[in-house]
Each structure stands twice: as C-alpha cells, then as structure tokens.
C-alpha cells in the first residue's frame, strides 16, 4: 500500500459540484474520498456517482443501524454504487453484523463488483463514560471499544472505525488483518478544530491505523492536493 492510499479525505459538504471538483483535484494524492450522511442525504446516489466519476475509491459513511433485514436491504440498495468501504453500527449486534457481511458479499457478486469492506462504528467519539453510563453501559469507553472490536471481527466485519486513542486496544482485541479506520487526525501545526483527541498521521500509522480519515486539514488548505501530498510524505517517513 502506498502512503497516499492510506488517506481518505472527508468531504463534509452538501455541494455536489464542490465535492466532485475537490475529488478531481485530489486524485493521485489520496487513496479515496469519504462521503457521509450530510452529503448523501442531500444528493443521494446521483451525488455519489458524480463524485466517484473522479476515479477515486469512495468510503460511504452512512453508519447503518437497524434490524438485520433492514440493514441488509440498505446494503443491497447502495451496493451497485460500488463503494470501497461502508459503515454499520457494531451496536446492532452480532446477527446484524453477520447479515451485513454476508449481504455485502452476495450483492457485490451479483453486480460483478469487488466485495466492499464492511466497517463497524464502535463508540462515537462524541460519547464519554458518562454518556455510556446514561445508556446502561458501565464499562469505560476503551473497554467497550475493545469488546465491540472483538465482536465485529468474530461477526465477519472487515474492520472498525475508532479514535486514535483506541487503536492499540482495538488492534489487540481484533487481531492483525482487521482494518482500523481512524478519524481525529491532525498533521503537526494544523488547527485542531472541534476534535478532542487527535494524533498526527505518523503517530496513528505507527500505532496501527490502516486508513486515516482526514477532512479539514486537506479541504480547508489553500492547496488541498499539496496538503494531502505533504501528509503522504510524512507517512512515507513513518513507514520507511
Ligand atoms: O475535518 P476532520 O478531519 O475533523 O474530519 C473528520 C471526519 O471524520 C468527519 O467526516 C467526521 O464526521 C468523521 N468522524 C470523526 N470522528 C468519528 C467518526 C467520524 O471525526 N468518531
């Protein structure tokens, strides 16, 4: 994997043309583009196709969370778009995760596409120990992330989204080969914004991250492609 392949740029916008233009500018300097709920609710499948036409892999971050049958239906609905990876909530439980993994494989085969990575969302970084306690979870955030990582791996998922702080625990719980997708990344010297627990790209990869989700440090830069290339170069040094 080239260092730039590890970078997925989060395009948090509702503007299809802006997203498509940025995707085209970033081609060759990042491994892919992340489109989330904001973009997809505004623009749907047409917006997805327009951004994907830049030729970069797409991470569709819609965080499906429902009964197994409904999640399977949603996966069948987005499968023809050919995302490289998409997210579901691990808190949907083992049956839902197993069904999601199976459905992703079947739907990809039906459409002659490569099976997408089915990635579990663990505990949202907006939640702390008191939020977990409020919904009846007595464990710490990192214990709960480790439990969900292990469960996700056993249920056939390909990986997990986790904060930089939980990379080591998730890796230990799920084992090698399980993909860790990590937001909350800030290159040295860039604005932290509303992210609370950040790591540099190099630190996160050294810790065991596979894919780095990076938004504003790239999208808000005067030259987004140059900012992405600088990050890739810092990773090259990390893995040399
Ligand atoms: O601009 P920034 O680099 O903070 O963007 C990070 C991206 O990762 C955003 O799309 C954000 O919604 C997403 N994300 C996150 N923390 C999570 C899960 C997703 O920052 N726990």
mmCIF file of C-alpha atoms and ligand atoms in Angstrom:
data_model
loop_
_atom_site.group_PDB
_atom_site.id
_atom_site.type_symbol
_atom_site.label_atom_id
_atom_site.label_comp_id
_atom_site.label_asym_id
_atom_site.label_seq_id
_atom_site.Cartn_x
_atom_site.Cartn_y
_atom_site.Cartn_z
ATOM 1 C CA UNK A 1 0.000 0.000 0.000
ATOM 2 C CA UNK A 2 1.414 3.424 -0.983
ATOM 3 C CA UNK A 3 1.358 6.003 1.833
ATOM 4 C CA UNK A 4 -1.186 8.124 -0.061
ATOM 5 C CA UNK A 5 -3.537 5.090 -0.274
ATOM 6 C CA UNK A 6 -3.985 5.316 3.492
ATOM 7 C CA UNK A 7 -5.554 8.783 3.272
ATOM 8 C CA UNK A 8 -9.300 9.148 2.759
ATOM 9 C CA UNK A 9 -10.394 12.772 2.550
ATOM 10 C CA UNK A 10 -13.721 13.530 4.259
ATOM 11 C CA UNK A 11 -15.806 15.855 2.088
ATOM 12 C CA UNK A 12 -18.323 17.222 4.598
ATOM 13 C CA UNK A 13 -20.459 19.345 2.298
ATOM 14 C CA UNK A 14 -23.869 19.226 0.627
ATOM 15 C CA UNK A 15 -22.495 20.775 -2.564
ATOM 16 C CA UNK A 16 -22.069 18.076 -5.222
ATOM 17 C CA UNK A 17 -20.087 20.239 -7.623
ATOM 18 C CA UNK A 18 -17.689 21.401 -4.931
ATOM 19 C CA UNK A 19 -17.208 17.785 -3.782
ATOM 20 C CA UNK A 20 -16.686 16.488 -7.318
ATOM 21 C CA UNK A 21 -14.204 19.265 -8.143
ATOM 22 C CA UNK A 22 -12.230 18.619 -4.958
ATOM 23 C CA UNK A 23 -12.196 14.859 -5.624
ATOM 24 C CA UNK A 24 -10.777 15.530 -9.087
ATOM 25 C CA UNK A 25 -8.076 17.820 -7.637
ATOM 26 C CA UNK A 26 -7.105 15.219 -5.027
ATOM 27 C CA UNK A 27 -6.731 12.317 -7.452
ATOM 28 C CA UNK A 28 -3.257 10.836 -7.115
ATOM 29 C CA UNK A 29 -2.613 12.373 -3.702
ATOM 30 C CA UNK A 30 -5.174 10.453 -1.589
ATOM 31 C CA UNK A 31 -6.442 6.862 -1.521
ATOM 32 C CA UNK A 32 -10.092 7.860 -1.610
ATOM 33 C CA UNK A 33 -12.938 10.128 -0.583
ATOM 34 C CA UNK A 34 -15.302 9.778 2.376
ATOM 35 C CA UNK A 35 -18.914 10.792 1.817
ATOM 36 C CA UNK A 36 -21.146 10.894 4.873
ATOM 37 C CA UNK A 37 -24.742 11.399 5.901
ATOM 38 C CA UNK A 38 -24.752 15.139 5.182
ATOM 39 C CA UNK A 39 -23.676 14.659 1.575
ATOM 40 C CA UNK A 40 -25.768 11.544 0.912
ATOM 41 C CA UNK A 41 -28.983 12.921 2.440
ATOM 42 C CA UNK A 42 -28.658 15.986 0.210
ATOM 43 C CA UNK A 43 -27.514 14.347 -3.009
ATOM 44 C CA UNK A 44 -28.207 10.604 -2.849
ATOM 45 C CA UNK A 45 -26.919 8.101 -5.365
ATOM 46 C CA UNK A 46 -26.563 10.707 -8.143
ATOM 47 C CA UNK A 47 -24.257 12.782 -5.968
ATOM 48 C CA UNK A 48 -22.240 9.684 -5.116
ATOM 49 C CA UNK A 49 -21.821 8.851 -8.815
ATOM 50 C CA UNK A 50 -20.766 12.386 -9.648
ATOM 51 C CA UNK A 51 -18.012 12.374 -7.016
ATOM 52 C CA UNK A 52 -16.978 8.803 -7.889
ATOM 53 C CA UNK A 53 -16.568 9.802 -11.525
ATOM 54 C CA UNK A 54 -13.307 11.499 -10.481
ATOM 55 C CA UNK A 55 -11.992 7.928 -10.303
ATOM 56 C CA UNK A 56 -11.179 7.670 -6.596
ATOM 57 C CA UNK A 57 -12.479 4.889 -4.303
ATOM 58 C CA UNK A 58 -15.377 6.013 -2.093
ATOM 59 C CA UNK A 59 -15.907 5.362 1.611
ATOM 60 C CA UNK A 60 -19.671 5.613 2.132
ATOM 61 C CA UNK A 61 -20.086 6.516 5.809
ATOM 62 C CA UNK A 62 -23.824 6.158 6.439
ATOM 63 C CA UNK A 63 -23.494 4.199 9.717
ATOM 64 C CA UNK A 64 -26.398 1.782 9.160
ATOM 65 C CA UNK A 65 -28.094 0.760 12.414
ATOM 66 C CA UNK A 66 -31.361 -1.206 12.255
ATOM 67 C CA UNK A 67 -32.691 -4.761 12.398
ATOM 68 C CA UNK A 68 -30.691 -7.230 10.257
ATOM 69 C CA UNK A 69 -33.314 -7.393 7.488
ATOM 70 C CA UNK A 70 -33.446 -3.616 7.054
ATOM 71 C CA UNK A 71 -29.659 -3.201 7.146
ATOM 72 C CA UNK A 72 -29.383 -5.949 4.503
ATOM 73 C CA UNK A 73 -31.873 -4.044 2.340
ATOM 74 C CA UNK A 74 -29.907 -0.809 2.677
ATOM 75 C CA UNK A 75 -26.702 -2.625 1.719
ATOM 76 C CA UNK A 76 -28.354 -4.119 -1.364
ATOM 77 C CA UNK A 77 -29.537 -0.621 -2.277
ATOM 78 C CA UNK A 78 -26.073 1.001 -2.148
ATOM 79 C CA UNK A 79 -24.080 -2.000 -3.424
ATOM 80 C CA UNK A 80 -24.472 -1.152 -7.158
ATOM 81 C CA UNK A 81 -22.704 2.174 -6.475
ATOM 82 C CA UNK A 82 -19.575 0.176 -5.688
ATOM 83 C CA UNK A 83 -18.245 1.855 -2.518
ATOM 84 C CA UNK A 84 -14.832 0.511 -1.480
ATOM 85 C CA UNK A 85 -15.977 0.537 2.136
ATOM 86 C CA UNK A 86 -19.092 1.450 4.096
ATOM 87 C CA UNK A 87 -20.076 1.624 7.757
ATOM 88 C CA UNK A 88 -22.631 -0.041 10.027
ATOM 89 C CA UNK A 89 -23.022 0.312 13.801
ATOM 90 C CA UNK A 90 -21.498 -2.564 15.783
ATOM 91 C CA UNK A 91 -24.139 -1.897 18.425
ATOM 92 C CA UNK A 92 -26.632 -3.508 16.040
ATOM 93 C CA UNK A 93 -25.253 -6.776 17.439
ATOM 94 C CA UNK A 94 -23.683 -9.953 16.028
ATOM 95 C CA UNK A 95 -26.668 -11.100 13.930
ATOM 96 C CA UNK A 96 -26.921 -7.749 12.214
ATOM 97 C CA UNK A 97 -23.164 -7.621 11.562
ATOM 98 C CA UNK A 98 -23.061 -11.181 10.212
ATOM 99 C CA UNK A 99 -26.009 -10.479 7.923
ATOM 100 C CA UNK A 100 -24.383 -7.247 6.720
ATOM 101 C CA UNK A 101 -21.126 -9.024 5.872
ATOM 102 C CA UNK A 102 -22.936 -11.815 4.018
ATOM 103 C CA UNK A 103 -25.192 -9.405 2.136
ATOM 104 C CA UNK A 104 -22.255 -7.219 1.065
ATOM 105 C CA UNK A 105 -20.555 -10.281 -0.437
ATOM 106 C CA UNK A 106 -23.692 -11.521 -2.210
ATOM 107 C CA UNK A 107 -24.628 -8.093 -3.589
ATOM 108 C CA UNK A 108 -21.108 -7.406 -4.871
ATOM 109 C CA UNK A 109 -21.065 -10.753 -6.640
ATOM 110 C CA UNK A 110 -24.453 -10.057 -8.195
ATOM 111 C CA UNK A 111 -23.192 -6.766 -9.644
ATOM 112 C CA UNK A 112 -19.771 -8.125 -10.646
ATOM 113 C CA UNK A 113 -18.022 -5.823 -8.181
ATOM 114 C CA UNK A 114 -15.297 -6.355 -5.617
ATOM 115 C CA UNK A 115 -16.741 -7.027 -2.145
ATOM 116 C CA UNK A 116 -16.667 -3.769 -0.176
ATOM 117 C CA UNK A 117 -15.085 -3.646 3.260
ATOM 118 C CA UNK A 118 -17.846 -3.696 5.864
ATOM 119 C CA UNK A 119 -16.625 -1.464 8.660
ATOM 120 C CA UNK A 120 -18.125 -1.237 12.143
ATOM 121 C CA UNK A 121 -18.610 2.007 14.021
ATOM 122 C CA UNK A 122 -17.685 1.455 17.659
ATOM 123 C CA UNK A 123 -18.381 4.214 20.190
ATOM 124 C CA UNK A 124 -18.886 7.652 18.682
ATOM 125 C CA UNK A 125 -16.139 9.995 19.810
ATOM 126 C CA UNK A 126 -18.807 12.434 20.954
ATOM 127 C CA UNK A 127 -19.663 9.965 23.758
ATOM 128 C CA UNK A 128 -17.719 9.723 27.004
ATOM 129 C CA UNK A 129 -18.010 7.460 30.056
ATOM 130 C CA UNK A 130 -20.971 9.387 31.468
ATOM 131 C CA UNK A 131 -22.864 9.066 28.162
ATOM 132 C CA UNK A 132 -22.237 5.300 28.221
ATOM 133 C CA UNK A 133 -23.428 5.144 31.849
ATOM 134 C CA UNK A 134 -26.598 7.016 30.846
ATOM 135 C CA UNK A 135 -27.490 4.217 28.416
ATOM 136 C CA UNK A 136 -26.594 1.494 30.911
ATOM 137 C CA UNK A 137 -23.045 0.627 29.825
ATOM 138 C CA UNK A 138 -20.871 0.527 32.920
ATOM 139 C CA UNK A 139 -17.522 -0.111 31.198
ATOM 140 C CA UNK A 140 -15.031 2.536 30.136
ATOM 141 C CA UNK A 141 -15.041 3.755 26.531
ATOM 142 C CA UNK A 142 -11.859 1.830 25.717
ATOM 143 C CA UNK A 143 -13.131 -1.421 27.279
ATOM 144 C CA UNK A 144 -16.356 -1.106 25.303
ATOM 145 C CA UNK A 145 -14.477 -0.330 22.054
ATOM 146 C CA UNK A 146 -12.270 -3.405 22.625
ATOM 147 C CA UNK A 147 -15.371 -5.567 23.210
ATOM 148 C CA UNK A 148 -17.052 -4.260 20.047
ATOM 149 C CA UNK A 149 -13.839 -4.712 18.017
ATOM 150 C CA UNK A 150 -13.607 -8.366 19.032
ATOM 151 C CA UNK A 151 -17.304 -8.926 18.344
ATOM 152 C CA UNK A 152 -17.058 -7.218 14.944
ATOM 153 C CA UNK A 153 -14.105 -9.387 13.901
ATOM 154 C CA UNK A 154 -15.891 -12.563 15.064
ATOM 155 C CA UNK A 155 -19.051 -11.486 13.208
ATOM 156 C CA UNK A 156 -17.227 -11.235 9.882
ATOM 157 C CA UNK A 157 -16.673 -7.481 9.587
ATOM 158 C CA UNK A 158 -13.539 -6.259 7.829
ATOM 159 C CA UNK A 159 -12.647 -3.514 10.257
ATOM 160 C CA UNK A 160 -13.648 -0.803 12.697
ATOM 161 C CA UNK A 161 -13.761 2.979 12.976
ATOM 162 C CA UNK A 162 -12.064 4.096 16.158
ATOM 163 C CA UNK A 163 -10.437 7.178 17.629
ATOM 164 C CA UNK A 164 -6.628 7.432 17.666
ATOM 165 C CA UNK A 165 -6.740 6.750 21.389
ATOM 166 C CA UNK A 166 -8.351 3.334 20.897
ATOM 167 C CA UNK A 167 -6.158 1.984 18.065
ATOM 168 C CA UNK A 168 -3.980 -0.186 20.312
ATOM 169 C CA UNK A 169 -6.906 -1.697 22.267
ATOM 170 C CA UNK A 170 -8.911 -2.382 19.090
ATOM 171 C CA UNK A 171 -5.911 -3.980 17.378
ATOM 172 C CA UNK A 172 -5.196 -6.202 20.386
ATOM 173 C CA UNK A 173 -8.844 -7.268 20.594
ATOM 174 C CA UNK A 174 -9.435 -7.933 16.885
ATOM 175 C CA UNK A 175 -6.020 -9.151 15.742
ATOM 176 C CA UNK A 176 -3.930 -8.471 12.632
ATOM 177 C CA UNK A 177 -5.592 -8.030 9.247
ATOM 178 C CA UNK A 178 -8.592 -6.246 10.777
ATOM 179 C CA UNK A 179 -8.694 -2.774 9.261
ATOM 180 C CA UNK A 180 -8.665 0.197 11.603
ATOM 181 C CA UNK A 181 -10.132 3.354 10.117
ATOM 182 C CA UNK A 182 -9.152 6.389 12.152
ATOM 183 C CA UNK A 183 -10.511 9.967 12.121
ATOM 184 C CA UNK A 184 -9.292 12.702 14.503
ATOM 185 C CA UNK A 185 -6.019 13.121 12.602
ATOM 186 C CA UNK A 186 -4.168 16.409 12.604
ATOM 187 C CA UNK A 187 -0.819 16.997 10.901
ATOM 188 C CA UNK A 188 1.671 18.922 13.048
ATOM 189 C CA UNK A 189 0.771 22.594 13.123
ATOM 190 C CA UNK A 190 -2.780 22.309 11.724
ATOM 191 C CA UNK A 191 -5.873 23.552 13.552
ATOM 192 C CA UNK A 192 -7.447 21.000 15.894
ATOM 193 C CA UNK A 193 -10.963 22.481 15.443
ATOM 194 C CA UNK A 194 -13.627 20.533 17.350
ATOM 195 C CA UNK A 195 -11.620 17.285 17.502
ATOM 196 C CA UNK A 196 -10.776 16.448 21.107
ATOM 197 C CA UNK A 197 -8.371 13.500 20.874
ATOM 198 C CA UNK A 198 -6.020 13.953 17.940
ATOM 199 C CA UNK A 199 -2.861 12.274 16.658
ATOM 200 C CA UNK A 200 -0.569 13.143 13.785
ATOM 201 C CA UNK A 201 -0.786 10.889 10.699
ATOM 202 C CA UNK A 202 2.611 9.370 11.513
ATOM 203 C CA UNK A 203 1.674 8.627 15.127
ATOM 204 C CA UNK A 204 -1.604 6.980 14.097
ATOM 205 C CA UNK A 205 0.043 4.721 11.494
ATOM 206 C CA UNK A 206 2.829 3.803 13.919
ATOM 207 C CA UNK A 207 0.133 2.902 16.434
ATOM 208 C CA UNK A 208 -1.560 0.552 13.920
ATOM 209 C CA UNK A 209 -4.070 2.593 11.880
ATOM 210 C CA UNK A 210 -4.718 1.336 8.337
ATOM 211 C CA UNK A 211 -6.767 4.205 6.898
ATOM 212 C CA UNK A 212 -6.662 7.825 8.076
ATOM 213 C CA UNK A 213 -9.839 9.879 7.646
ATOM 214 C CA UNK A 214 -8.769 13.483 7.241
ATOM 215 C CA UNK A 215 -11.123 16.339 6.425
ATOM 216 C CA UNK A 216 -10.435 19.972 7.153
ATOM 217 C CA UNK A 217 -6.611 19.834 7.192
ATOM 218 C CA UNK A 218 -6.940 18.986 3.472
ATOM 219 C CA UNK A 219 -10.237 20.578 2.391
ATOM 220 C CA UNK A 220 -9.551 23.939 4.070
ATOM 221 C CA UNK A 221 -5.946 24.193 2.856
ATOM 222 C CA UNK A 222 -5.073 26.831 0.273
ATOM 223 C CA UNK A 223 -3.821 23.973 -1.921
ATOM 224 C CA UNK A 224 -5.643 20.747 -0.907
ATOM 225 C CA UNK A 225 -3.601 18.468 -3.193
ATOM 226 C CA UNK A 226 -0.338 19.847 -1.787
ATOM 227 C CA UNK A 227 -1.620 19.413 1.782
ATOM 228 C CA UNK A 228 -2.525 15.777 1.039
ATOM 229 C CA UNK A 229 0.851 15.164 -0.611
ATOM 230 C CA UNK A 230 2.630 16.579 2.470
ATOM 231 C CA UNK A 231 0.682 14.188 4.704
ATOM 232 C CA UNK A 232 1.538 11.221 2.457
ATOM 233 C CA UNK A 233 5.184 12.210 2.590
ATOM 234 C CA UNK A 234 5.112 12.311 6.389
ATOM 235 C CA UNK A 235 3.752 8.748 6.300
ATOM 236 C CA UNK A 236 6.451 7.624 3.913
ATOM 237 C CA UNK A 237 8.960 8.617 6.571
ATOM 238 C CA UNK A 238 6.845 6.814 9.174
ATOM 239 C CA UNK A 239 6.946 3.504 7.337
ATOM 240 C CA UNK A 240 10.486 3.757 5.891
HETATM 241 O O1 LIG B 1 -12.292 17.635 9.354
HETATM 242 P P1 LIG B 1 -11.931 16.408 10.152
HETATM 243 O O2 LIG B 1 -10.549 15.864 9.816
HETATM 244 O O3 LIG B 1 -12.133 16.600 11.636
HETATM 245 O O4 LIG B 1 -12.981 15.319 9.645
HETATM 246 C C1 LIG B 1 -13.046 14.033 10.217
HETATM 247 C C2 LIG B 1 -14.134 13.252 9.563
HETATM 248 O O5 LIG B 1 -14.257 12.024 10.274
HETATM 249 C C3 LIG B 1 -15.519 13.898 9.604
HETATM 250 O O6 LIG B 1 -16.218 13.450 8.438
HETATM 251 C C4 LIG B 1 -16.144 13.337 10.839
HETATM 252 O O7 LIG B 1 -17.547 13.282 10.781
HETATM 253 C C5 LIG B 1 -15.572 11.921 10.826
HETATM 254 N N1 LIG B 1 -15.552 11.244 12.110
HETATM 255 C C6 LIG B 1 -14.927 11.767 13.242
HETATM 256 N N2 LIG B 1 -14.968 11.066 14.413
HETATM 257 C C7 LIG B 1 -15.612 9.916 14.467
HETATM 258 C C8 LIG B 1 -16.237 9.374 13.355
HETATM 259 C C9 LIG B 1 -16.200 10.080 12.178
HETATM 260 O O8 LIG B 1 -14.324 12.814 13.174
HETATM 261 N N3 LIG B 1 -15.625 9.239 15.595
#
